[in-house]
Amino acid sequence: MTAMDHQFPSWIVVDESTSISREQLNYLLETYNVFYENQKNLHILYGQTEDGQLIVEGMLDIFWGVKRPIQLKIQDEKQISSFDLLNSPETFASKGRMTRWGEFDDLYRISELDRTRVLASEARHSPEDEEPESPLLYRTMSEAALVRKRMRAPEMYRKDRMGVLSHHRASINGHVYNHETSIFTPTFGSETKVRANSVMRTEEVIKQLLQKFKIENSPRDFALYIIFGTGEQRKLKKTDVPLLQRLLQGPSKSNARIFLMDKDAEEISRDVAPYINFHFSFLESILQRLDEEEKMETERIMAKFNTERAFILKCLQNKQAVKTETTV
């Protein structure tokens, strides 16, 4: 008996209809972690909250299954006004802080005084002294030189700005963020991971995933589905705990995988699932055979009905004949 058996409740709730014992949880955790024996970062562990509640935590693998395009946020969530930045002595200081291009939202609003300073600065520089086009260099240039760059090449500014922004967001399976590809559909079946625990329900896990990749779409546009190796496709309820569902299905992705899909994706029952991957012509032959069997069964039932009907009618006629003779 482990220490967990003494500290925590006898049963752990997985969803509305499923609970597992402490012994089962121990076994599931051990099996899962042995499967990832050489990948400690993928282990699922348990602990205790301040109020004594059991909590299971670990990396949850989720596969992309959306069919509609997703919208990536152009800027980071934390925004600082340009006025505050340009008046702050720390704007271009290092101090462990990296300025993001999302913070420069007013660089095109240049006063006449700034324009005069730019022209004077350009007059002092020859073409040979021109700074190279580098988004990293912009962080250390003077304000006048920075504005000059923006006036001369706004298109280059936008490309450089998006290039720098891409380094500050998680990549969706190698997708490099830029303005032209901020709306795209991830490759179906490509994998990602989010950190989750047994307190997080389905919608919270979806929010965690969208936040990780700075996706602008609403969490309500999506749902989590378990797709089994058999082809069965089941939608997780809002009250389900995805991490425990993953643990319950075991570590092997060939048995079951969790997908982020459009909220209205179709569920596939266990009975229908075996037919999903069959060839079209084979499915047609199955339908043809079912039609033939239906026709034969219909004919058999009709023949049986007609036989019984004829027998009943004959009995009625005999009784009527006997009654007529008795009356006479």
PDB file of C-alpha atoms in Angstrom, residues 61 88 96 99 102 104 108 126 243 253 292 301 313:
ATOM      1  CA  ASP A  61      -0.642  15.454 -26.053  1.00  0.00           C
ATOM      2  CA  SER A  88      10.515  56.606 -21.103  1.00  0.00           C
ATOM      3  CA  GLY A  96      16.795  42.357 -19.102  1.00  0.00           C
ATOM      4  CA  THR A  99      11.053  45.637 -26.548  1.00  0.00           C
ATOM      5  CA  GLY A 102       3.805  45.137 -30.960  1.00  0.00           C
ATOM      6  CA  PHE A 104       5.321  50.479 -31.557  1.00  0.00           C
ATOM      7  CA  TYR A 108       3.907  56.558 -38.599  1.00  0.00           C
ATOM      8  CA  SER A 126      26.732  59.090 -46.759  1.00  0.00           C
ATOM      9  CA  LEU A 243      -5.806  14.443 -18.587  1.00  0.00           C
ATOM     10  CA  LYS A 253      -1.347   6.780 -29.205  1.00  0.00           C
ATOM     11  CA  GLU A 292     -30.802  -8.048 -51.084  1.00  0.00           C
ATOM     12  CA  ILE A 301     -42.409 -12.182 -43.853  1.00  0.00           C
ATOM     13  CA  LEU A 313     -59.908 -17.170 -43.649  1.00  0.00           C
TER      14      LEU A 313
END
